XYZ file of C-alpha atoms in Angstrom:
647
model
C 117.039 47.171 120.917
C 116.223 44.175 123.116
C 116.934 40.805 121.472
C 115.387 37.425 122.256
C 117.261 34.096 122.067
C 116.054 32.107 119.071
C 116.015 28.876 121.099
C 113.420 30.259 123.520
C 111.218 31.381 120.631
C 111.497 27.976 118.949
C 110.648 26.194 122.211
C 107.533 28.317 122.729
C 106.438 27.708 119.135
C 107.003 23.947 119.514
C 104.814 23.845 122.646
C 102.045 25.855 120.977
C 102.226 23.662 117.852
C 101.952 20.556 120.054
C 98.903 21.931 121.864
C 97.118 22.883 118.628
C 97.991 19.569 117.004
C 96.597 17.511 119.874
C 93.776 19.659 121.277
C 91.087 18.192 119.043
C 92.223 14.581 119.397
C 92.623 14.357 123.192
C 88.880 13.889 123.923
C 88.757 10.907 121.525
C 91.780 8.928 122.729
C 92.626 7.011 125.895
C 92.134 9.358 128.907
C 95.334 8.074 130.524
C 97.288 8.958 127.368
C 95.686 12.424 127.347
C 96.862 12.929 130.939
C 100.377 11.741 130.017
C 100.526 14.277 127.202
C 99.455 17.154 129.456
C 102.034 16.131 132.080
C 104.702 15.998 129.344
C 103.888 19.570 128.353
C 104.231 20.712 131.966
C 107.504 18.786 132.330
C 108.872 20.311 129.115
C 108.197 23.843 130.355
C 109.777 23.029 133.724
C 112.875 21.534 132.067
C 113.317 24.539 129.797
C 112.966 26.943 132.699
C 115.377 25.113 135.048
C 117.788 23.791 132.435
C 117.396 20.223 133.736
C 117.044 18.045 130.647
C 116.434 14.297 130.419
C 119.530 13.193 128.515
C 119.206 9.396 128.434
C 117.923 8.999 124.875
C 118.320 5.204 124.930
C 115.670 4.809 127.635
C 113.284 7.163 125.834
C 113.824 5.374 122.520
C 112.953 2.027 124.105
C 109.843 3.555 125.717
C 108.842 5.046 122.332
C 109.172 1.690 120.566
C 107.229 -0.228 123.219
C 104.498 2.409 123.358
C 104.167 2.498 119.554
C 103.868 -1.297 119.389
C 101.190 -1.244 122.110
C 99.008 1.406 120.473
C 99.476 0.134 116.912
C 98.485 -3.365 118.039
C 94.896 -2.060 118.209
C 95.009 -1.160 114.508
C 92.345 -2.732 112.262
C 90.428 -1.938 109.075
C 87.512 -0.767 111.207
C 89.713 1.234 113.552
C 92.521 2.979 111.688
C 92.618 6.556 112.892
C 92.400 6.253 116.696
C 95.423 3.894 117.129
C 97.515 6.079 114.793
C 96.457 9.230 116.651
C 97.318 7.589 119.991
C 100.720 6.508 118.673
C 101.525 10.022 117.440
C 100.368 11.531 120.736
C 102.563 9.119 122.711
C 105.641 9.807 120.535
C 105.086 13.549 120.873
C 104.778 13.192 124.673
C 108.136 11.385 124.809
C 109.799 13.889 122.504
C 108.640 16.822 124.646
C 110.513 15.584 127.730
C 113.672 14.676 125.816
C 116.731 16.924 125.724
C 116.075 19.141 122.740
C 118.547 19.810 119.958
C 117.702 21.318 116.570
C 116.675 17.948 115.129
C 114.395 17.327 118.139
C 112.522 20.549 117.480
C 112.144 19.507 113.835
C 110.666 16.208 115.025
C 108.264 17.947 117.423
C 107.010 20.161 114.601
C 106.645 17.134 112.303
C 104.741 15.081 114.900
C 102.506 18.060 115.684
C 101.726 18.427 111.985
C 100.935 14.717 111.577
C 98.762 14.818 114.686
C 96.925 17.886 113.429
C 96.340 16.151 110.091
C 94.726 13.253 111.958
C 92.561 15.722 113.880
C 90.848 16.723 110.622
C 88.905 13.463 110.932
C 87.534 14.503 114.330
C 87.038 18.237 113.737
C 84.669 18.656 110.800
C 83.810 22.340 111.131
C 85.166 25.850 110.562
C 87.406 25.651 113.645
C 89.674 23.299 111.704
C 90.335 25.969 109.048
C 91.328 28.583 111.642
C 93.510 26.125 113.534
C 95.088 24.945 110.275
C 96.166 28.482 109.346
C 97.511 29.109 112.858
C 99.368 25.774 112.976
C 100.881 26.367 109.539
C 102.144 29.841 110.464
C 103.680 28.531 113.697
C 105.422 25.564 112.038
C 106.739 27.619 109.098
C 108.062 30.298 111.459
C 109.640 27.671 113.707
C 111.277 25.913 110.754
C 112.800 29.147 109.449
C 114.165 29.987 112.906
C 115.658 26.494 113.222
C 117.813 27.122 110.124
C 119.398 30.037 111.956
C 119.665 28.124 115.225
C 121.486 25.315 113.425
C 124.399 27.652 112.585
C 124.457 29.700 115.763
C 123.028 28.111 118.935
C 123.289 31.417 120.809
C 121.686 33.565 118.126
C 119.384 36.350 119.257
C 116.925 38.302 117.120
C 115.271 41.664 117.563
C 111.529 42.196 117.482
C 111.881 43.764 114.044
C 113.692 40.707 112.684
C 111.116 38.354 114.200
C 108.341 40.399 112.628
C 109.945 39.962 109.203
C 110.103 36.184 109.632
C 106.503 36.050 110.846
C 105.444 38.185 107.868
C 107.139 35.702 105.543
C 105.141 32.850 107.103
C 101.875 34.730 106.710
C 102.652 35.623 103.069
C 103.574 31.999 102.369
C 100.232 30.764 103.730
C 98.328 33.524 101.900
C 99.875 32.466 98.588
C 99.364 28.753 99.312
C 95.644 28.995 100.167
C 94.398 29.834 96.611
C 96.481 26.970 95.238
C 95.054 24.648 97.885
C 91.505 25.690 96.980
C 92.231 25.084 93.291
C 93.462 21.527 93.871
C 90.625 20.898 96.332
C 88.124 21.697 93.576
C 89.741 19.781 90.704
C 91.142 16.649 92.381
C 88.728 13.766 91.701
C 86.528 12.385 94.449
C 85.328 8.826 94.783
C 81.609 8.206 95.100
C 82.302 6.296 98.313
C 85.277 6.450 100.714
C 88.069 3.957 100.037
C 88.309 3.263 103.754
C 85.922 4.047 106.566
C 88.507 6.185 108.352
C 86.126 8.552 110.068
C 85.266 7.342 113.573
C 81.722 7.551 114.765
C 81.009 11.194 115.478
C 79.661 12.389 118.761
C 75.916 11.946 118.656
C 73.379 14.619 119.448
C 70.783 13.269 121.869
C 67.310 14.418 120.851
C 65.090 12.236 123.002
C 63.276 10.908 119.909
C 63.500 7.323 118.765
C 60.638 4.933 118.069
C 59.410 5.491 121.634
C 59.312 8.253 124.200
C 58.888 8.195 127.966
C 57.096 10.979 129.797
C 59.736 13.419 131.033
C 62.397 11.963 128.760
C 62.838 15.172 126.760
C 63.198 17.531 129.725
C 66.988 17.186 129.953
C 67.295 17.605 126.185
C 65.276 20.808 126.340
C 67.985 22.319 128.524
C 70.698 21.539 125.950
C 72.260 24.015 123.513
C 73.728 21.212 121.399
C 73.124 21.854 117.703
C 70.874 19.227 116.096
C 70.455 20.567 112.564
C 70.502 23.626 110.326
C 67.633 24.225 107.908
C 68.296 26.631 105.055
C 64.996 28.253 104.103
C 63.443 31.688 103.873
C 62.239 33.091 107.189
C 58.635 32.102 107.777
C 55.965 34.401 109.171
C 55.347 32.085 112.130
C 57.871 29.935 114.030
C 57.879 26.579 112.215
C 57.361 23.061 113.486
C 59.821 20.400 112.286
C 58.272 16.946 112.031
C 60.352 13.832 112.829
C 58.037 10.963 113.916
C 54.547 10.068 115.108
C 53.602 7.986 118.163
C 50.509 5.822 117.980
C 50.387 3.597 121.090
C 50.347 4.685 124.746
C 51.342 2.171 127.396
C 52.763 2.585 130.931
C 53.561 6.296 130.565
C 55.327 5.602 127.287
C 54.425 6.427 123.685
C 55.494 3.997 120.938
C 55.634 4.375 117.171
C 53.668 1.643 115.380
C 54.042 1.225 111.613
C 50.678 1.409 109.872
C 49.608 0.358 106.409
C 51.248 2.500 103.729
C 48.701 4.581 101.866
C 48.524 7.812 99.969
C 48.028 10.928 102.039
C 46.853 14.254 100.657
C 48.482 17.522 101.716
C 47.270 20.840 100.321
C 48.832 24.253 100.824
C 51.861 26.417 100.099
C 55.009 24.454 99.290
C 58.257 25.457 100.951
C 61.715 24.290 99.830
C 64.526 23.688 102.306
C 68.024 22.236 102.668
C 68.852 20.385 105.880
C 72.256 19.622 107.395
C 71.550 17.051 110.094
C 74.088 16.244 112.802
C 74.690 12.589 113.800
C 72.214 11.540 116.480
C 71.906 7.775 116.254
C 68.435 7.273 114.781
C 66.917 7.198 111.302
C 64.226 9.911 111.307
C 64.760 12.864 108.921
C 63.087 16.060 110.167
C 61.471 18.522 107.775
C 59.234 21.526 108.244
C 55.696 20.405 109.008
C 54.179 18.820 106.869
C 56.922 16.875 104.956
C 55.988 16.310 101.309
C 59.097 15.204 99.427
C 62.786 14.528 100.090
C 65.786 14.257 97.722
C 69.606 14.040 97.532
C 69.479 11.179 100.006
C 68.067 7.667 100.154
C 64.905 7.903 102.212
C 61.438 6.410 102.286
C 58.122 7.774 103.443
C 56.615 6.259 106.564
C 53.199 7.786 106.960
C 53.614 11.533 107.401
C 57.404 11.603 107.800
C 60.589 10.253 106.208
C 63.174 7.761 107.455
C 66.778 7.006 106.522
C 67.744 3.373 105.715
C 70.062 3.274 108.749
C 70.771 5.324 111.910
C 72.336 8.723 111.239
C 75.827 8.348 112.709
C 77.488 10.852 110.378
C 76.449 14.312 109.290
C 74.000 14.150 106.358
C 72.676 16.762 103.954
C 69.380 16.589 102.092
C 66.776 18.815 100.469
C 63.079 18.624 101.058
C 59.706 20.058 100.191
C 57.082 20.731 102.835
C 53.518 21.980 102.712
C 52.547 24.709 105.165
C 49.251 23.370 106.449
C 47.671 22.104 109.646
C 45.697 19.303 107.998
C 46.522 15.909 106.482
C 43.872 14.013 104.525
C 44.234 10.300 105.207
C 41.627 7.538 105.101
C 41.765 5.293 108.183
C 40.627 1.693 108.361
C 38.627 0.475 111.337
C 41.718 -1.334 112.577
C 43.712 1.917 112.467
C 40.968 3.886 114.201
C 40.992 1.276 116.944
C 44.758 1.755 117.315
C 44.380 5.535 117.643
C 41.682 5.086 120.307
C 43.414 2.374 122.340
C 44.455 3.122 125.930
C 45.566 1.077 128.933
C 43.226 0.973 131.957
C 43.280 4.376 133.722
C 40.108 4.631 135.887
C 41.052 7.843 137.740
C 41.793 9.724 134.493
C 38.641 8.322 132.858
C 36.585 9.610 135.766
C 38.303 13.030 135.578
C 37.653 13.383 131.835
C 34.060 12.183 132.112
C 33.279 14.769 134.796
C 35.224 17.647 133.251
C 34.050 17.250 129.633
C 30.634 15.664 130.274
C 28.615 18.099 128.176
C 31.347 19.137 125.704
C 30.412 18.607 122.014
C 33.053 16.932 119.844
C 33.711 20.052 117.764
C 34.331 22.165 120.879
C 36.620 19.706 122.658
C 39.930 21.243 121.409
C 38.984 24.700 122.731
C 37.823 23.264 126.060
C 41.127 21.394 126.521
C 43.041 24.630 125.900
C 40.867 26.486 128.416
C 41.531 23.800 131.037
C 45.299 23.939 130.562
C 45.364 27.716 130.476
C 43.417 28.048 133.697
C 44.847 25.302 135.902
C 48.212 24.099 134.501
C 51.629 25.576 133.911
C 54.748 24.729 131.935
C 57.987 23.706 133.692
C 61.050 21.507 133.269
C 61.635 21.100 136.996
C 59.862 18.861 139.491
C 58.120 16.859 136.781
C 55.282 14.461 137.678
C 55.970 10.748 137.933
C 53.057 9.803 135.671
C 50.288 11.197 133.478
C 47.839 10.621 136.315
C 50.077 12.650 138.642
C 50.198 15.480 136.052
C 46.451 15.684 135.432
C 45.172 15.183 138.959
C 47.894 16.362 141.359
C 50.992 18.307 140.249
C 49.363 20.096 137.295
C 52.669 21.214 135.854
C 55.015 19.666 133.322
C 56.654 20.012 129.930
C 55.347 19.435 126.404
C 55.230 15.639 126.736
C 52.748 15.849 129.609
C 50.515 18.442 127.944
C 50.508 16.552 124.630
C 49.968 13.173 126.293
C 47.110 14.490 128.410
C 45.419 16.090 125.377
C 45.786 12.924 123.265
C 44.375 10.764 126.066
C 41.419 13.143 126.543
C 40.684 12.999 122.788
C 40.799 9.202 122.840
C 38.589 8.917 125.924
C 36.056 11.140 124.135
C 36.110 8.827 121.101
C 38.326 10.946 118.845
C 41.412 9.236 117.320
C 44.611 11.054 118.262
C 48.397 10.646 118.136
C 51.541 12.424 119.285
C 54.011 14.030 116.878
C 57.668 14.354 117.840
C 60.013 16.956 116.390
C 61.184 20.501 117.012
C 59.644 23.923 117.313
C 60.855 27.388 116.323
C 64.651 27.387 116.623
C 66.865 30.429 116.072
C 66.721 32.027 112.626
C 70.194 33.115 111.560
C 69.832 36.191 109.300
C 73.521 36.062 108.309
C 73.198 32.603 106.757
C 69.427 32.519 106.119
C 68.769 29.284 107.976
C 67.089 28.005 111.148
C 69.496 26.790 113.822
C 67.790 23.931 115.667
C 69.177 22.818 119.035
C 68.304 20.173 121.575
C 66.354 22.736 123.597
C 63.948 23.097 120.649
C 62.769 19.464 120.948
C 58.984 19.395 121.145
C 55.924 17.138 121.119
C 52.457 18.127 119.936
C 49.145 16.421 119.044
C 47.112 15.581 115.949
C 43.464 14.506 116.274
C 41.395 12.854 113.546
C 38.073 14.299 112.458
C 36.161 14.350 109.152
C 38.791 12.266 107.366
C 41.667 14.593 108.290
C 44.413 14.849 110.880
C 44.282 18.289 112.557
C 47.255 19.994 114.219
C 46.702 20.729 117.916
C 49.148 22.544 120.221
C 48.199 22.125 123.915
C 51.481 23.174 125.551
C 51.313 26.872 124.732
C 47.963 27.161 126.473
C 50.003 27.249 129.680
C 51.231 30.699 128.687
C 54.569 29.835 127.085
C 55.083 29.826 123.325
C 58.610 28.540 123.198
C 60.276 25.384 124.345
C 63.043 26.517 126.598
C 65.118 29.417 127.824
C 62.739 32.361 127.347
C 60.583 32.450 130.467
C 57.106 33.801 129.712
C 58.114 35.383 126.406
C 56.520 34.131 123.209
C 58.596 32.892 120.278
C 57.597 35.978 118.321
C 58.792 38.257 121.101
C 62.092 36.414 121.237
C 62.541 36.833 117.485
C 61.961 40.588 117.783
C 64.219 40.962 120.805
C 67.440 42.833 120.069
C 70.348 40.416 120.182
C 73.381 41.023 122.352
C 76.889 41.257 120.903
C 77.633 37.754 122.200
C 74.560 36.344 120.436
C 75.462 38.121 117.192
C 79.024 36.779 117.313
C 77.690 33.281 117.945
C 75.428 33.511 114.886
C 78.271 34.902 112.757
C 80.597 32.059 113.780
C 77.876 29.493 113.159
C 77.296 31.014 109.706
C 80.970 30.461 108.869
C 80.684 26.930 110.195
C 77.536 26.335 108.132
C 79.170 27.437 104.873
C 82.320 25.476 105.710
C 80.223 22.330 106.143
C 78.203 23.067 102.989
C 81.118 23.874 100.684
C 84.035 21.867 102.111
C 82.844 18.935 104.211
C 79.964 18.128 101.846
C 82.003 18.636 98.653
C 81.584 15.142 97.216
C 81.744 13.532 93.782
C 78.198 14.597 92.872
C 78.862 18.224 93.841
C 82.120 18.163 91.879
C 80.376 16.930 88.728
C 77.699 19.625 89.095
C 80.399 22.289 89.525
C 82.239 21.188 86.372
C 78.953 21.026 84.449
C 78.164 24.617 85.407
C 81.650 25.740 84.369
C 81.329 23.912 81.055
C 77.925 25.496 80.431
C 79.310 28.931 81.277
C 82.297 28.375 78.969
C 80.029 27.206 76.132
C 77.889 30.288 76.591
C 81.022 32.424 76.565
C 82.165 30.965 73.224
C 78.752 31.636 71.668
C 78.964 35.357 72.509
C 81.504 37.007 70.196
C 80.314 40.482 71.163
C 80.390 39.774 74.879
C 79.773 42.797 77.040
C 81.604 42.260 80.344
C 79.557 44.978 82.029
C 76.404 42.984 81.343
C 77.843 40.014 83.265
C 79.434 41.810 86.175
C 78.036 44.384 88.512
C 79.998 47.547 89.233
C 81.323 46.141 92.514
C 82.273 42.826 90.897
C 84.079 44.626 88.065
C 86.108 46.716 90.497
C 86.903 43.677 92.621
C 87.998 41.584 89.613
C 90.101 44.423 88.177
C 91.780 44.951 91.560
C 92.678 41.264 91.836
C 94.110 41.235 88.311
C 96.121 44.383 89.015
C 97.541 42.905 92.228
C 98.401 39.666 90.427
C 100.197 41.461 87.577
C 102.033 43.725 90.046
C 103.190 40.686 92.033
C 104.526 39.004 88.878
C 106.382 42.179 87.824
C 107.899 42.621 91.276
C 109.023 38.999 91.420
C 110.442 39.208 87.887
C 112.364 42.428 88.548
C 113.495 41.464 92.027
C 117.314 41.528 92.321
C 119.474 39.518 94.696
C 121.914 41.388 96.914
C 124.849 40.166 94.756
C 123.168 41.376 91.535
C 122.585 44.726 93.193
C 126.279 44.785 94.198
C 127.423 44.101 90.604
C 125.041 46.738 89.246
C 126.304 49.363 91.702
C 129.952 48.706 90.801
C 129.088 48.730 87.092
C 127.738 52.266 87.531
C 131.110 53.132 89.077
C 132.827 51.823 85.953
C 133.869 48.349 87.158
C 132.408 45.458 85.164
C 132.833 41.809 86.075
C 134.317 39.720 83.271
C 132.370 36.478 82.542
C 132.746 34.001 85.404
C 135.453 36.011 87.095
C 135.649 35.112 90.812
C 134.041 37.699 93.044
C 137.169 38.423 95.090
C 139.400 38.678 91.961
C 136.941 41.093 90.408
C 136.873 43.327 93.495
C 140.682 43.457 93.778
C 140.807 45.110 90.343
C 139.155 48.220 91.763
C 141.661 51.124 91.738
C 139.887 53.329 94.286
C 141.252 52.275 97.692
C 138.185 53.270 99.760
C 135.817 51.694 97.258
C 137.924 48.525 97.121
C 137.953 48.187 100.927
C 134.179 48.501 101.113
C 133.736 46.007 98.291
C 136.131 43.553 99.973
C 134.120 43.907 103.209
C 130.984 42.998 101.239
C 132.744 39.946 99.748
C 134.000 38.818 103.159
C 130.543 38.938 104.816
C 128.831 37.338 101.839
C 131.326 34.481 101.511
C 131.266 33.726 105.252
C 127.531 33.156 105.050
C 127.708 31.363 101.690
C 130.394 28.835 102.626
C 128.779 28.117 105.993
C 125.554 27.326 104.103
C 123.820 30.051 106.088
C 120.798 31.816 104.554
C 121.477 35.446 103.595
C 118.847 36.936 105.830
C 118.072 39.354 108.635
C 121.213 40.960 110.116
C 123.604 39.676 107.412
C 121.391 40.956 104.608
C 121.018 44.285 106.367
C 124.836 44.650 106.658
C 125.336 43.836 102.978
C 122.742 46.364 101.866
C 124.310 49.031 104.110
C 127.677 48.458 102.395
C 126.005 48.864 98.976
C 124.466 52.143 100.177
C 127.919 53.376 101.286
C 129.373 52.445 97.879
C 126.567 54.355 96.150
C 127.304 57.434 98.293
C 130.986 57.385 97.219
C 132.435 59.494 94.418
C 130.606 59.534 91.109
C 133.821 59.186 89.090
C 134.702 55.908 87.450
C 138.058 54.119 87.674
C 141.257 56.075 87.379
C 142.626 56.346 83.849
């Protein structure tokens, strides 16, 4: 059977551990340092292949000290993680190009582990869990192999022996995970972090702030970057998600103007939702249209939407209530009506609207606008007009901002107050996790016009023959939802579901969640104590009962096996005892064996003692080939004569 040198295996594992440990951090540290690390990996592989090692440790030690001082000099209370991560990356880079002995491999594994621990700050999703398990298996396997390499630098192992060691690593991690989960649940959390260790996360650009330029969302609508996940039952129609309203139009730009706070009335079916919002750098909190209430987060109502006290620079989670309606009752003052009718001078557009809608009654204006757009305009993200005038009079094609802006301006020129609403439309409903996945490409702008004391929802963009925001050609959102998903799309949704639950249960497991969990357990326990005639079947379904019983059976079996598990020496004593030879008290092993009368049996026993003591006194683990040889000797002893010692 072909055998592989242990040193080569350890080197490969050390390189893989280094890559996993640093992969997440490299984009967040100095680009020059990232390049140095990659070059160090290449150099390490070259050195191992050619046998040319850099042996001057003094030079490398000096470089390590100077580099550590340089990177740690940037350390501050507001910037803790990045300098530490850069220092670890630099030390690992130096260690990779150094001549590698057993202790050097130990250090590479340790640095990789520390670096991976730091990466948990940067990688707050399900990928971290998978990489953690992989990194742990690699480091445990490498550490076990290093114990063998320490005693025999030329040791080689067969594939079968390597498989056994790898299996041990996997079993170790499998046993450790439940314990880790247990401590994760019970260890106390603080209501606020002791230090602000988490660096500012990468922001999702949505195109929405307190102002919006015409054409400013077009690049966003081509992005697949995830903006938020909204856990809610699937709605009959693709939902709108409201973020902000824009009241003033000036120089091809819409601006949000705060108006007097007053009570608004929203009537309709209430829908409950939970939102996980990615960091994006502004303070607006989207909810399904129309937002009614928000909780689990500090927020205040600003007209028909909610805002956070500060820009969202870290992932936030909140619950909300929305009302499924297209109308908002809100009394407007004369000053507010004037705001919603105000426009900058635009003589060409005024002339166009006056001629086109000269005889159009106020109540028919929305339908006439839709007819105009449907007949003469089309939706596109390419070759956008330079202005609203260019869109209406010349190019006659654009994205949602142009259609919404044109409709709002037409309403205002006809004496009807109107405003733009910024947010998102449709999204991808994930049936595996029961939530809407909202991306940058779902960014959308629509219109609300004011009539009879109410704001009315108006969607002008879809009149151009496209009922989705991006990526579906002429298909409607409903058609997209009914379209059979490819394997790639299904896998993406499955992975995102895992990521969603990881964020919900692990990343967002804070002090409040912990208290709620303990309260539920206490309530369940109290209920349990009040039920002396508890019927387990009434609490557990058939599948749950089978699952629980199976787990208990496996747990009991594992305990029994571990309790009854014999060492190779105990098995040796037991075998000889069956042959009639019993060890007396603390009698030395070799003395005991020499008392055996049967020559063949004594020689085999002495061979066992020799192999065992060689490994024992060299402080070598009894494993793999040695253990196999010892067990073979025991088998040969068992096959010997059944008679006891000579009388």
